[in-house]
JSON list of C-alpha atoms in Angstrom, two decimals:
[
{"chain": "A", "resi": 1, "resn": "UNK", "atom": "CA", "xyz": [88.31, 138.66, 126.03]},
{"chain": "A", "resi": 2, "resn": "UNK", "atom": "CA", "xyz": [89.95, 141.90, 124.86]},
{"chain": "A", "resi": 3, "resn": "UNK", "atom": "CA", "xyz": [92.19, 141.70, 121.83]},
{"chain": "A", "resi": 4, "resn": "UNK", "atom": "CA", "xyz": [95.70, 142.89, 122.57]},
{"chain": "A", "resi": 5, "resn": "UNK", "atom": "CA", "xyz": [97.48, 145.43, 120.38]},
{"chain": "A", "resi": 6, "resn": "UNK", "atom": "CA", "xyz": [101.15, 146.35, 120.54]},
{"chain": "A", "resi": 7, "resn": "UNK", "atom": "CA", "xyz": [101.86, 149.96, 119.53]},
{"chain": "A", "resi": 8, "resn": "UNK", "atom": "CA", "xyz": [105.48, 150.58, 118.53]},
{"chain": "A", "resi": 9, "resn": "UNK", "atom": "CA", "xyz": [106.04, 154.32, 118.17]},
{"chain": "A", "resi": 10, "resn": "UNK", "atom": "CA", "xyz": [108.88, 156.61, 119.26]},
{"chain": "A", "resi": 11, "resn": "UNK", "atom": "CA", "xyz": [106.80, 159.83, 119.24]},
{"chain": "A", "resi": 12, "resn": "UNK", "atom": "CA", "xyz": [105.17, 160.02, 122.72]},
{"chain": "A", "resi": 13, "resn": "UNK", "atom": "CA", "xyz": [102.35, 162.31, 121.53]},
{"chain": "A", "resi": 14, "resn": "UNK", "atom": "CA", "xyz": [101.35, 159.92, 118.74]},
{"chain": "A", "resi": 15, "resn": "UNK", "atom": "CA", "xyz": [101.74, 156.98, 121.15]},
{"chain": "A", "resi": 16, "resn": "UNK", "atom": "CA", "xyz": [99.37, 158.57, 123.66]},
{"chain": "A", "resi": 17, "resn": "UNK", "atom": "CA", "xyz": [96.84, 159.55, 120.99]},
{"chain": "A", "resi": 18, "resn": "UNK", "atom": "CA", "xyz": [96.74, 156.07, 119.45]},
{"chain": "A", "resi": 19, "resn": "UNK", "atom": "CA", "xyz": [96.50, 154.45, 122.89]},
{"chain": "A", "resi": 20, "resn": "UNK", "atom": "CA", "xyz": [93.56, 156.64, 123.94]},
{"chain": "A", "resi": 21, "resn": "UNK", "atom": "CA", "xyz": [91.55, 155.84, 120.83]},
{"chain": "A", "resi": 22, "resn": "UNK", "atom": "CA", "xyz": [92.32, 152.12, 120.85]},
{"chain": "A", "resi": 23, "resn": "UNK", "atom": "CA", "xyz": [91.44, 151.74, 124.52]},
{"chain": "A", "resi": 24, "resn": "UNK", "atom": "CA", "xyz": [88.24, 153.69, 123.96]},
{"chain": "A", "resi": 25, "resn": "UNK", "atom": "CA", "xyz": [87.42, 151.22, 121.18]},
{"chain": "A", "resi": 26, "resn": "UNK", "atom": "CA", "xyz": [87.83, 148.34, 123.66]},
{"chain": "A", "resi": 27, "resn": "UNK", "atom": "CA", "xyz": [91.32, 147.07, 122.93]},
{"chain": "A", "resi": 28, "resn": "UNK", "atom": "CA", "xyz": [94.04, 146.15, 125.41]},
{"chain": "A", "resi": 29, "resn": "UNK", "atom": "CA", "xyz": [97.10, 148.23, 124.49]},
{"chain": "A", "resi": 30, "resn": "UNK", "atom": "CA", "xyz": [100.76, 147.60, 125.29]},
{"chain": "A", "resi": 31, "resn": "UNK", "atom": "CA", "xyz": [103.50, 149.96, 124.12]},
{"chain": "A", "resi": 32, "resn": "UNK", "atom": "CA", "xyz": [107.13, 150.15, 123.07]},
{"chain": "A", "resi": 33, "resn": "UNK", "atom": "CA", "xyz": [109.11, 153.20, 121.97]},
{"chain": "A", "resi": 34, "resn": "UNK", "atom": "CA", "xyz": [111.89, 151.40, 120.10]},
{"chain": "A", "resi": 35, "resn": "UNK", "atom": "CA", "xyz": [112.39, 148.23, 118.10]},
{"chain": "A", "resi": 36, "resn": "UNK", "atom": "CA", "xyz": [114.51, 146.49, 120.72]},
{"chain": "A", "resi": 37, "resn": "UNK", "atom": "CA", "xyz": [111.95, 146.93, 123.48]},
{"chain": "A", "resi": 38, "resn": "UNK", "atom": "CA", "xyz": [109.22, 145.92, 121.03]},
{"chain": "A", "resi": 39, "resn": "UNK", "atom": "CA", "xyz": [110.77, 142.45, 120.69]},
{"chain": "A", "resi": 40, "resn": "UNK", "atom": "CA", "xyz": [110.49, 141.88, 124.42]},
{"chain": "A", "resi": 41, "resn": "UNK", "atom": "CA", "xyz": [106.93, 143.20, 124.52]},
{"chain": "A", "resi": 42, "resn": "UNK", "atom": "CA", "xyz": [106.00, 140.95, 121.61]},
{"chain": "A", "resi": 43, "resn": "UNK", "atom": "CA", "xyz": [107.32, 137.84, 123.37]},
{"chain": "A", "resi": 44, "resn": "UNK", "atom": "CA", "xyz": [105.74, 138.80, 126.70]},
{"chain": "A", "resi": 45, "resn": "UNK", "atom": "CA", "xyz": [102.29, 139.80, 125.45]},
{"chain": "A", "resi": 46, "resn": "UNK", "atom": "CA", "xyz": [101.78, 137.84, 122.20]},
{"chain": "A", "resi": 47, "resn": "UNK", "atom": "CA", "xyz": [99.55, 140.55, 120.65]},
{"chain": "A", "resi": 48, "resn": "UNK", "atom": "CA", "xyz": [96.88, 140.03, 118.03]},
{"chain": "A", "resi": 49, "resn": "UNK", "atom": "CA", "xyz": [97.99, 143.06, 116.06]},
{"chain": "A", "resi": 50, "resn": "UNK", "atom": "CA", "xyz": [100.98, 145.44, 115.91]},
{"chain": "A", "resi": 51, "resn": "UNK", "atom": "CA", "xyz": [100.82, 149.09, 114.92]},
{"chain": "A", "resi": 52, "resn": "UNK", "atom": "CA", "xyz": [104.35, 149.76, 113.77]},
{"chain": "A", "resi": 53, "resn": "UNK", "atom": "CA", "xyz": [106.20, 152.99, 113.06]},
{"chain": "A", "resi": 54, "resn": "UNK", "atom": "CA", "xyz": [109.03, 152.38, 110.61]},
{"chain": "A", "resi": 55, "resn": "UNK", "atom": "CA", "xyz": [111.45, 155.09, 111.77]},
{"chain": "A", "resi": 56, "resn": "UNK", "atom": "CA", "xyz": [112.44, 153.64, 115.15]},
{"chain": "A", "resi": 57, "resn": "UNK", "atom": "CA", "xyz": [115.62, 153.84, 117.24]},
{"chain": "A", "resi": 58, "resn": "UNK", "atom": "CA", "xyz": [117.80, 150.78, 117.98]},
{"chain": "A", "resi": 59, "resn": "UNK", "atom": "CA", "xyz": [115.94, 148.41, 115.63]},
{"chain": "A", "resi": 60, "resn": "UNK", "atom": "CA", "xyz": [114.15, 149.80, 112.58]},
{"chain": "A", "resi": 61, "resn": "UNK", "atom": "CA", "xyz": [110.50, 149.10, 111.91]},
{"chain": "A", "resi": 62, "resn": "UNK", "atom": "CA", "xyz": [111.41, 147.12, 108.81]},
{"chain": "A", "resi": 63, "resn": "UNK", "atom": "CA", "xyz": [113.85, 144.94, 110.75]},
{"chain": "A", "resi": 64, "resn": "UNK", "atom": "CA", "xyz": [111.33, 144.41, 113.54]},
{"chain": "A", "resi": 65, "resn": "UNK", "atom": "CA", "xyz": [108.64, 143.45, 111.03]},
{"chain": "A", "resi": 66, "resn": "UNK", "atom": "CA", "xyz": [110.95, 140.86, 109.44]},
{"chain": "A", "resi": 67, "resn": "UNK", "atom": "CA", "xyz": [111.81, 139.51, 112.89]},
{"chain": "A", "resi": 68, "resn": "UNK", "atom": "CA", "xyz": [108.12, 139.16, 113.84]},
{"chain": "A", "resi": 69, "resn": "UNK", "atom": "CA", "xyz": [107.29, 137.38, 110.61]},
{"chain": "A", "resi": 70, "resn": "UNK", "atom": "CA", "xyz": [110.16, 134.96, 111.22]},
{"chain": "A", "resi": 71, "resn": "UNK", "atom": "CA", "xyz": [108.68, 134.17, 114.66]},
{"chain": "A", "resi": 72, "resn": "UNK", "atom": "CA", "xyz": [105.09, 133.50, 113.62]},
{"chain": "A", "resi": 73, "resn": "UNK", "atom": "CA", "xyz": [104.29, 134.50, 110.04]},
{"chain": "A", "resi": 74, "resn": "UNK", "atom": "CA", "xyz": [100.50, 134.04, 110.33]},
{"chain": "A", "resi": 75, "resn": "UNK", "atom": "CA", "xyz": [99.91, 134.58, 114.03]},
{"chain": "A", "resi": 76, "resn": "UNK", "atom": "CA", "xyz": [99.97, 138.39, 114.18]},
{"chain": "A", "resi": 77, "resn": "UNK", "atom": "CA", "xyz": [98.76, 141.19, 111.94]},
{"chain": "A", "resi": 78, "resn": "UNK", "atom": "CA", "xyz": [100.82, 144.34, 111.30]},
{"chain": "A", "resi": 79, "resn": "UNK", "atom": "CA", "xyz": [99.69, 147.84, 110.36]},
{"chain": "A", "resi": 80, "resn": "UNK", "atom": "CA", "xyz": [102.59, 150.07, 109.37]},
{"chain": "A", "resi": 81, "resn": "UNK", "atom": "CA", "xyz": [102.21, 153.68, 110.45]},
{"chain": "A", "resi": 82, "resn": "UNK", "atom": "CA", "xyz": [104.82, 155.83, 108.75]},
{"chain": "A", "resi": 83, "resn": "UNK", "atom": "CA", "xyz": [105.82, 159.23, 107.42]},
{"chain": "A", "resi": 84, "resn": "UNK", "atom": "CA", "xyz": [107.21, 157.40, 104.40]},
{"chain": "A", "resi": 85, "resn": "UNK", "atom": "CA", "xyz": [104.44, 158.22, 101.95]},
{"chain": "A", "resi": 86, "resn": "UNK", "atom": "CA", "xyz": [105.94, 157.26, 98.58]},
{"chain": "A", "resi": 87, "resn": "UNK", "atom": "CA", "xyz": [104.15, 154.52, 96.65]},
{"chain": "A", "resi": 88, "resn": "UNK", "atom": "CA", "xyz": [107.31, 152.40, 96.58]},
{"chain": "A", "resi": 89, "resn": "UNK", "atom": "CA", "xyz": [107.55, 152.61, 100.39]},
{"chain": "A", "resi": 90, "resn": "UNK", "atom": "CA", "xyz": [103.98, 151.36, 100.75]},
{"chain": "A", "resi": 91, "resn": "UNK", "atom": "CA", "xyz": [104.57, 148.53, 98.31]},
{"chain": "A", "resi": 92, "resn": "UNK", "atom": "CA", "xyz": [107.78, 147.55, 100.09]},
{"chain": "A", "resi": 93, "resn": "UNK", "atom": "CA", "xyz": [105.97, 147.47, 103.44]},
{"chain": "A", "resi": 94, "resn": "UNK", "atom": "CA", "xyz": [103.15, 145.31, 102.13]},
{"chain": "A", "resi": 95, "resn": "UNK", "atom": "CA", "xyz": [105.57, 142.94, 100.43]},
{"chain": "A", "resi": 96, "resn": "UNK", "atom": "CA", "xyz": [107.43, 142.66, 103.73]},
{"chain": "A", "resi": 97, "resn": "UNK", "atom": "CA", "xyz": [104.29, 141.19, 105.31]},
{"chain": "A", "resi": 98, "resn": "UNK", "atom": "CA", "xyz": [102.29, 144.15, 106.59]},
{"chain": "A", "resi": 99, "resn": "UNK", "atom": "CA", "xyz": [98.51, 143.77, 106.41]},
{"chain": "A", "resi": 100, "resn": "UNK", "atom": "CA", "xyz": [97.94, 147.51, 105.99]},
{"chain": "A", "resi": 101, "resn": "UNK", "atom": "CA", "xyz": [99.91, 150.75, 105.55]},
{"chain": "A", "resi": 102, "resn": "UNK", "atom": "CA", "xyz": [98.84, 154.16, 106.87]},
{"chain": "A", "resi": 103, "resn": "UNK", "atom": "CA", "xyz": [100.77, 157.37, 106.27]},
{"chain": "A", "resi": 104, "resn": "UNK", "atom": "CA", "xyz": [101.29, 160.24, 108.72]},
{"chain": "A", "resi": 105, "resn": "UNK", "atom": "CA", "xyz": [99.55, 162.53, 109.43]},
{"chain": "A", "resi": 106, "resn": "UNK", "atom": "CA", "xyz": [96.50, 160.37, 110.03]},
{"chain": "A", "resi": 107, "resn": "UNK", "atom": "CA", "xyz": [93.10, 160.46, 111.67]},
{"chain": "A", "resi": 108, "resn": "UNK", "atom": "CA", "xyz": [92.90, 158.33, 114.85]},
{"chain": "A", "resi": 109, "resn": "UNK", "atom": "CA", "xyz": [89.32, 157.40, 113.97]},
{"chain": "A", "resi": 110, "resn": "UNK", "atom": "CA", "xyz": [90.55, 156.16, 110.58]},
{"chain": "A", "resi": 111, "resn": "UNK", "atom": "CA", "xyz": [93.30, 154.15, 112.28]},
{"chain": "A", "resi": 112, "resn": "UNK", "atom": "CA", "xyz": [90.75, 152.42, 114.54]},
{"chain": "A", "resi": 113, "resn": "UNK", "atom": "CA", "xyz": [88.64, 151.61, 111.46]},
{"chain": "A", "resi": 114, "resn": "UNK", "atom": "CA", "xyz": [91.69, 150.06, 109.77]},
{"chain": "A", "resi": 115, "resn": "UNK", "atom": "CA", "xyz": [92.44, 148.04, 112.93]},
{"chain": "A", "resi": 116, "resn": "UNK", "atom": "CA", "xyz": [88.89, 146.69, 113.00]},
{"chain": "A", "resi": 117, "resn": "UNK", "atom": "CA", "xyz": [89.03, 145.82, 109.29]},
{"chain": "A", "resi": 118, "resn": "UNK", "atom": "CA", "xyz": [92.34, 143.97, 109.60]},
{"chain": "A", "resi": 119, "resn": "UNK", "atom": "CA", "xyz": [91.19, 142.03, 112.67]},
{"chain": "A", "resi": 120, "resn": "UNK", "atom": "CA", "xyz": [87.96, 141.04, 110.91]},
{"chain": "A", "resi": 121, "resn": "UNK", "atom": "CA", "xyz": [90.04, 139.54, 108.11]},
{"chain": "A", "resi": 122, "resn": "UNK", "atom": "CA", "xyz": [92.44, 137.74, 110.44]},
{"chain": "A", "resi": 123, "resn": "UNK", "atom": "CA", "xyz": [90.30, 137.25, 113.56]},
{"chain": "A", "resi": 124, "resn": "UNK", "atom": "CA", "xyz": [90.28, 133.46, 113.40]},
{"chain": "A", "resi": 125, "resn": "UNK", "atom": "CA", "xyz": [94.05, 133.52, 113.94]},
{"chain": "A", "resi": 126, "resn": "UNK", "atom": "CA", "xyz": [93.75, 135.62, 117.08]},
{"chain": "A", "resi": 127, "resn": "UNK", "atom": "CA", "xyz": [91.78, 133.63, 119.62]},
{"chain": "A", "resi": 128, "resn": "UNK", "atom": "CA", "xyz": [94.28, 133.63, 122.45]},
{"chain": "A", "resi": 129, "resn": "UNK", "atom": "CA", "xyz": [94.77, 134.71, 126.04]},
{"chain": "A", "resi": 130, "resn": "UNK", "atom": "CA", "xyz": [98.15, 135.98, 127.22]},
{"chain": "A", "resi": 131, "resn": "UNK", "atom": "CA", "xyz": [99.57, 136.94, 130.61]},
{"chain": "A", "resi": 132, "resn": "UNK", "atom": "CA", "xyz": [103.27, 137.63, 131.31]},
{"chain": "A", "resi": 133, "resn": "UNK", "atom": "CA", "xyz": [104.54, 135.67, 128.33]},
{"chain": "A", "resi": 134, "resn": "UNK", "atom": "CA", "xyz": [102.23, 132.69, 128.83]},
{"chain": "A", "resi": 135, "resn": "UNK", "atom": "CA", "xyz": [99.79, 132.34, 125.93]},
{"chain": "A", "resi": 136, "resn": "UNK", "atom": "CA", "xyz": [97.02, 129.82, 125.31]},
{"chain": "A", "resi": 137, "resn": "UNK", "atom": "CA", "xyz": [95.27, 129.39, 121.95]},
{"chain": "A", "resi": 138, "resn": "UNK", "atom": "CA", "xyz": [92.13, 127.34, 122.64]},
{"chain": "A", "resi": 139, "resn": "UNK", "atom": "CA", "xyz": [91.10, 126.93, 118.99]},
{"chain": "A", "resi": 140, "resn": "UNK", "atom": "CA", "xyz": [94.48, 125.49, 118.06]},
{"chain": "A", "resi": 141, "resn": "UNK", "atom": "CA", "xyz": [95.18, 123.65, 121.31]},
{"chain": "A", "resi": 142, "resn": "UNK", "atom": "CA", "xyz": [98.53, 125.40, 121.68]},
{"chain": "A", "resi": 143, "resn": "UNK", "atom": "CA", "xyz": [100.36, 126.91, 124.66]},
{"chain": "A", "resi": 144, "resn": "UNK", "atom": "CA", "xyz": [103.54, 128.98, 124.48]},
{"chain": "A", "resi": 145, "resn": "UNK", "atom": "CA", "xyz": [105.78, 130.49, 127.13]},
{"chain": "A", "resi": 146, "resn": "UNK", "atom": "CA", "xyz": [107.88, 133.44, 125.96]},
{"chain": "A", "resi": 147, "resn": "UNK", "atom": "CA", "xyz": [107.48, 132.21, 122.40]},
{"chain": "A", "resi": 148, "resn": "UNK", "atom": "CA", "xyz": [108.45, 128.59, 123.15]},
{"chain": "A", "resi": 149, "resn": "UNK", "atom": "CA", "xyz": [105.87, 125.82, 122.68]},
{"chain": "A", "resi": 150, "resn": "UNK", "atom": "CA", "xyz": [104.81, 123.81, 125.72]},
{"chain": "A", "resi": 151, "resn": "UNK", "atom": "CA", "xyz": [103.57, 120.24, 125.54]},
{"chain": "A", "resi": 152, "resn": "UNK", "atom": "CA", "xyz": [100.57, 119.76, 127.86]},
{"chain": "A", "resi": 153, "resn": "UNK", "atom": "CA", "xyz": [98.28, 116.80, 128.41]},
{"chain": "A", "resi": 154, "resn": "UNK", "atom": "CA", "xyz": [94.57, 117.31, 127.68]},
{"chain": "A", "resi": 155, "resn": "UNK", "atom": "CA", "xyz": [93.85, 117.63, 131.40]},
{"chain": "A", "resi": 156, "resn": "UNK", "atom": "CA", "xyz": [96.64, 120.20, 131.84]},
{"chain": "A", "resi": 157, "resn": "UNK", "atom": "CA", "xyz": [95.49, 122.20, 128.81]},
{"chain": "A", "resi": 158, "resn": "UNK", "atom": "CA", "xyz": [91.85, 122.27, 129.93]},
{"chain": "A", "resi": 159, "resn": "UNK", "atom": "CA", "xyz": [92.86, 123.19, 133.45]},
{"chain": "A", "resi": 160, "resn": "UNK", "atom": "CA", "xyz": [95.08, 126.03, 132.27]},
{"chain": "A", "resi": 161, "resn": "UNK", "atom": "CA", "xyz": [92.33, 127.32, 129.98]},
{"chain": "A", "resi": 162, "resn": "UNK", "atom": "CA", "xyz": [89.88, 127.50, 132.89]},
{"chain": "A", "resi": 163, "resn": "UNK", "atom": "CA", "xyz": [92.41, 129.43, 134.94]},
{"chain": "A", "resi": 164, "resn": "UNK", "atom": "CA", "xyz": [93.46, 131.87, 132.19]},
{"chain": "A", "resi": 165, "resn": "UNK", "atom": "CA", "xyz": [89.90, 132.50, 131.04]},
{"chain": "A", "resi": 166, "resn": "UNK", "atom": "CA", "xyz": [88.99, 133.43, 134.62]},
{"chain": "A", "resi": 167, "resn": "UNK", "atom": "CA", "xyz": [92.03, 135.24, 136.05]},
{"chain": "A", "resi": 168, "resn": "UNK", "atom": "CA", "xyz": [92.22, 136.11, 139.76]},
{"chain": "A", "resi": 169, "resn": "UNK", "atom": "CA", "xyz": [89.17, 133.97, 140.57]},
{"chain": "A", "resi": 170, "resn": "UNK", "atom": "CA", "xyz": [89.47, 131.22, 143.18]},
{"chain": "A", "resi": 171, "resn": "UNK", "atom": "CA", "xyz": [88.25, 127.79, 142.06]},
{"chain": "A", "resi": 172, "resn": "UNK", "atom": "CA", "xyz": [87.59, 124.88, 144.39]},
{"chain": "A", "resi": 173, "resn": "UNK", "atom": "CA", "xyz": [88.97, 121.46, 143.50]},
{"chain": "A", "resi": 174, "resn": "UNK", "atom": "CA", "xyz": [85.42, 120.22, 143.02]},
{"chain": "A", "resi": 175, "resn": "UNK", "atom": "CA", "xyz": [84.64, 122.98, 140.51]},
{"chain": "A", "resi": 176, "resn": "UNK", "atom": "CA", "xyz": [87.83, 122.30, 138.55]},
{"chain": "A", "resi": 177, "resn": "UNK", "atom": "CA", "xyz": [87.19, 118.57, 138.50]},
{"chain": "A", "resi": 178, "resn": "UNK", "atom": "CA", "xyz": [83.61, 119.07, 137.29]},
{"chain": "A", "resi": 179, "resn": "UNK", "atom": "CA", "xyz": [84.92, 121.20, 134.46]},
{"chain": "A", "resi": 180, "resn": "UNK", "atom": "CA", "xyz": [87.75, 119.02, 133.16]},
{"chain": "A", "resi": 181, "resn": "UNK", "atom": "CA", "xyz": [86.21, 115.61, 133.94]},
{"chain": "A", "resi": 182, "resn": "UNK", "atom": "CA", "xyz": [82.48, 116.00, 134.76]},
{"chain": "A", "resi": 183, "resn": "UNK", "atom": "CA", "xyz": [81.61, 112.30, 134.76]},
{"chain": "A", "resi": 184, "resn": "UNK", "atom": "CA", "xyz": [84.07, 111.06, 137.37]},
{"chain": "A", "resi": 185, "resn": "UNK", "atom": "CA", "xyz": [83.34, 110.38, 141.03]},
{"chain": "A", "resi": 186, "resn": "UNK", "atom": "CA", "xyz": [84.40, 113.58, 142.81]},
{"chain": "A", "resi": 187, "resn": "UNK", "atom": "CA", "xyz": [84.77, 111.94, 146.22]},
{"chain": "A", "resi": 188, "resn": "UNK", "atom": "CA", "xyz": [87.40, 109.59, 144.83]},
{"chain": "A", "resi": 189, "resn": "UNK", "atom": "CA", "xyz": [89.15, 111.76, 142.27]},
{"chain": "A", "resi": 190, "resn": "UNK", "atom": "CA", "xyz": [88.98, 115.31, 143.65]},
{"chain": "A", "resi": 191, "resn": "UNK", "atom": "CA", "xyz": [92.59, 115.21, 144.88]},
{"chain": "A", "resi": 192, "resn": "UNK", "atom": "CA", "xyz": [93.79, 114.37, 141.38]},
{"chain": "A", "resi": 193, "resn": "UNK", "atom": "CA", "xyz": [93.41, 118.09, 140.68]},
{"chain": "A", "resi": 194, "resn": "UNK", "atom": "CA", "xyz": [96.40, 118.60, 142.97]},
{"chain": "A", "resi": 195, "resn": "UNK", "atom": "CA", "xyz": [98.42, 116.21, 140.82]},
{"chain": "A", "resi": 196, "resn": "UNK", "atom": "CA", "xyz": [97.48, 118.03, 137.59]},
{"chain": "A", "resi": 197, "resn": "UNK", "atom": "CA", "xyz": [98.24, 121.43, 139.12]},
{"chain": "A", "resi": 198, "resn": "UNK", "atom": "CA", "xyz": [101.62, 120.19, 140.34]},
{"chain": "A", "resi": 199, "resn": "UNK", "atom": "CA", "xyz": [102.52, 118.90, 136.87]},
{"chain": "A", "resi": 200, "resn": "UNK", "atom": "CA", "xyz": [101.26, 122.09, 135.23]},
{"chain": "A", "resi": 201, "resn": "UNK", "atom": "CA", "xyz": [103.33, 124.24, 137.56]},
{"chain": "A", "resi": 202, "resn": "UNK", "atom": "CA", "xyz": [106.47, 122.37, 136.50]},
{"chain": "A", "resi": 203, "resn": "UNK", "atom": "CA", "xyz": [105.84, 123.53, 132.94]},
{"chain": "A", "resi": 204, "resn": "UNK", "atom": "CA", "xyz": [104.75, 127.14, 133.42]},
{"chain": "A", "resi": 205, "resn": "UNK", "atom": "CA", "xyz": [106.38, 128.34, 136.65]},
{"chain": "A", "resi": 206, "resn": "UNK", "atom": "CA", "xyz": [109.93, 129.64, 136.92]},
{"chain": "A", "resi": 207, "resn": "UNK", "atom": "CA", "xyz": [110.13, 128.04, 140.38]},
{"chain": "A", "resi": 208, "resn": "UNK", "atom": "CA", "xyz": [107.38, 125.41, 140.80]},
{"chain": "A", "resi": 209, "resn": "UNK", "atom": "CA", "xyz": [108.10, 125.25, 144.56]},
{"chain": "A", "resi": 210, "resn": "UNK", "atom": "CA", "xyz": [107.19, 128.93, 144.81]},
{"chain": "A", "resi": 211, "resn": "UNK", "atom": "CA", "xyz": [104.50, 129.41, 142.15]},
{"chain": "A", "resi": 212, "resn": "UNK", "atom": "CA", "xyz": [103.57, 132.89, 140.97]},
{"chain": "A", "resi": 213, "resn": "UNK", "atom": "CA", "xyz": [100.99, 132.04, 138.32]},
{"chain": "A", "resi": 214, "resn": "UNK", "atom": "CA", "xyz": [98.82, 129.29, 139.82]},
{"chain": "A", "resi": 215, "resn": "UNK", "atom": "CA", "xyz": [98.72, 129.82, 143.56]},
{"chain": "A", "resi": 216, "resn": "UNK", "atom": "CA", "xyz": [97.04, 127.86, 146.35]},
{"chain": "A", "resi": 217, "resn": "UNK", "atom": "CA", "xyz": [94.38, 129.65, 148.38]},
{"chain": "A", "resi": 218, "resn": "UNK", "atom": "CA", "xyz": [94.32, 127.78, 151.67]},
{"chain": "A", "resi": 219, "resn": "UNK", "atom": "CA", "xyz": [90.99, 126.16, 152.48]},
{"chain": "A", "resi": 220, "resn": "UNK", "atom": "CA", "xyz": [89.48, 127.26, 149.14]},
{"chain": "A", "resi": 221, "resn": "UNK", "atom": "CA", "xyz": [91.40, 125.94, 146.13]},
{"chain": "A", "resi": 222, "resn": "UNK", "atom": "CA", "xyz": [93.50, 127.57, 143.41]},
{"chain": "A", "resi": 223, "resn": "UNK", "atom": "CA", "xyz": [93.59, 130.76, 141.38]},
{"chain": "A", "resi": 224, "resn": "UNK", "atom": "CA", "xyz": [95.53, 132.06, 138.39]},
{"chain": "A", "resi": 225, "resn": "UNK", "atom": "CA", "xyz": [97.27, 135.35, 139.19]},
{"chain": "A", "resi": 226, "resn": "UNK", "atom": "CA", "xyz": [97.09, 137.65, 136.17]},
{"chain": "A", "resi": 227, "resn": "UNK", "atom": "CA", "xyz": [99.46, 140.58, 136.05]},
{"chain": "A", "resi": 228, "resn": "UNK", "atom": "CA", "xyz": [100.23, 142.07, 132.64]}
]
């Protein structure tokens, strides 16, 4: 499972450079060039870490940082990346809730090292899978959709976890039943998977009658369609 990083930077050259090095290091990168767009990307992708320029159009980096911390103060790490190099600027950024502060110009290799260090410190808070605003946190037993908590039964949670951990793979009803309830009689209870899927769709699909996340593959079973 790749850890997702949101890069918020209005300089396209710096954006491209940071993206290249982070992807080379094995991270899944999503991008925003202004603070307003960054809010939407944050809600849609639920990143583990944000690399945040402070001098942004529309919504400043400081305002965006405060907004993120008001959403989930301990759920995401922030590295500020700024031309503001004065000691008081760094202190203000760290007091605001940033986990690290790097000044421009910077070495991309050094930035990756800082990312790895921050994620090592906060990694236990970042065990999650996210697709199109739907996020599951298996360690905490939590599911959110566009930042809003969803209340799932144990069966629904386990079923969704199987799907999201294995995107775009078709699972038979028998396989799903063996995973979420391995000791039941499959011949009798296999169709209960359809009931759980139907209930799950009501909670995660915009139109449960025309599902776009969990789709039926005729004659085979179900699959979770993952499109970031």
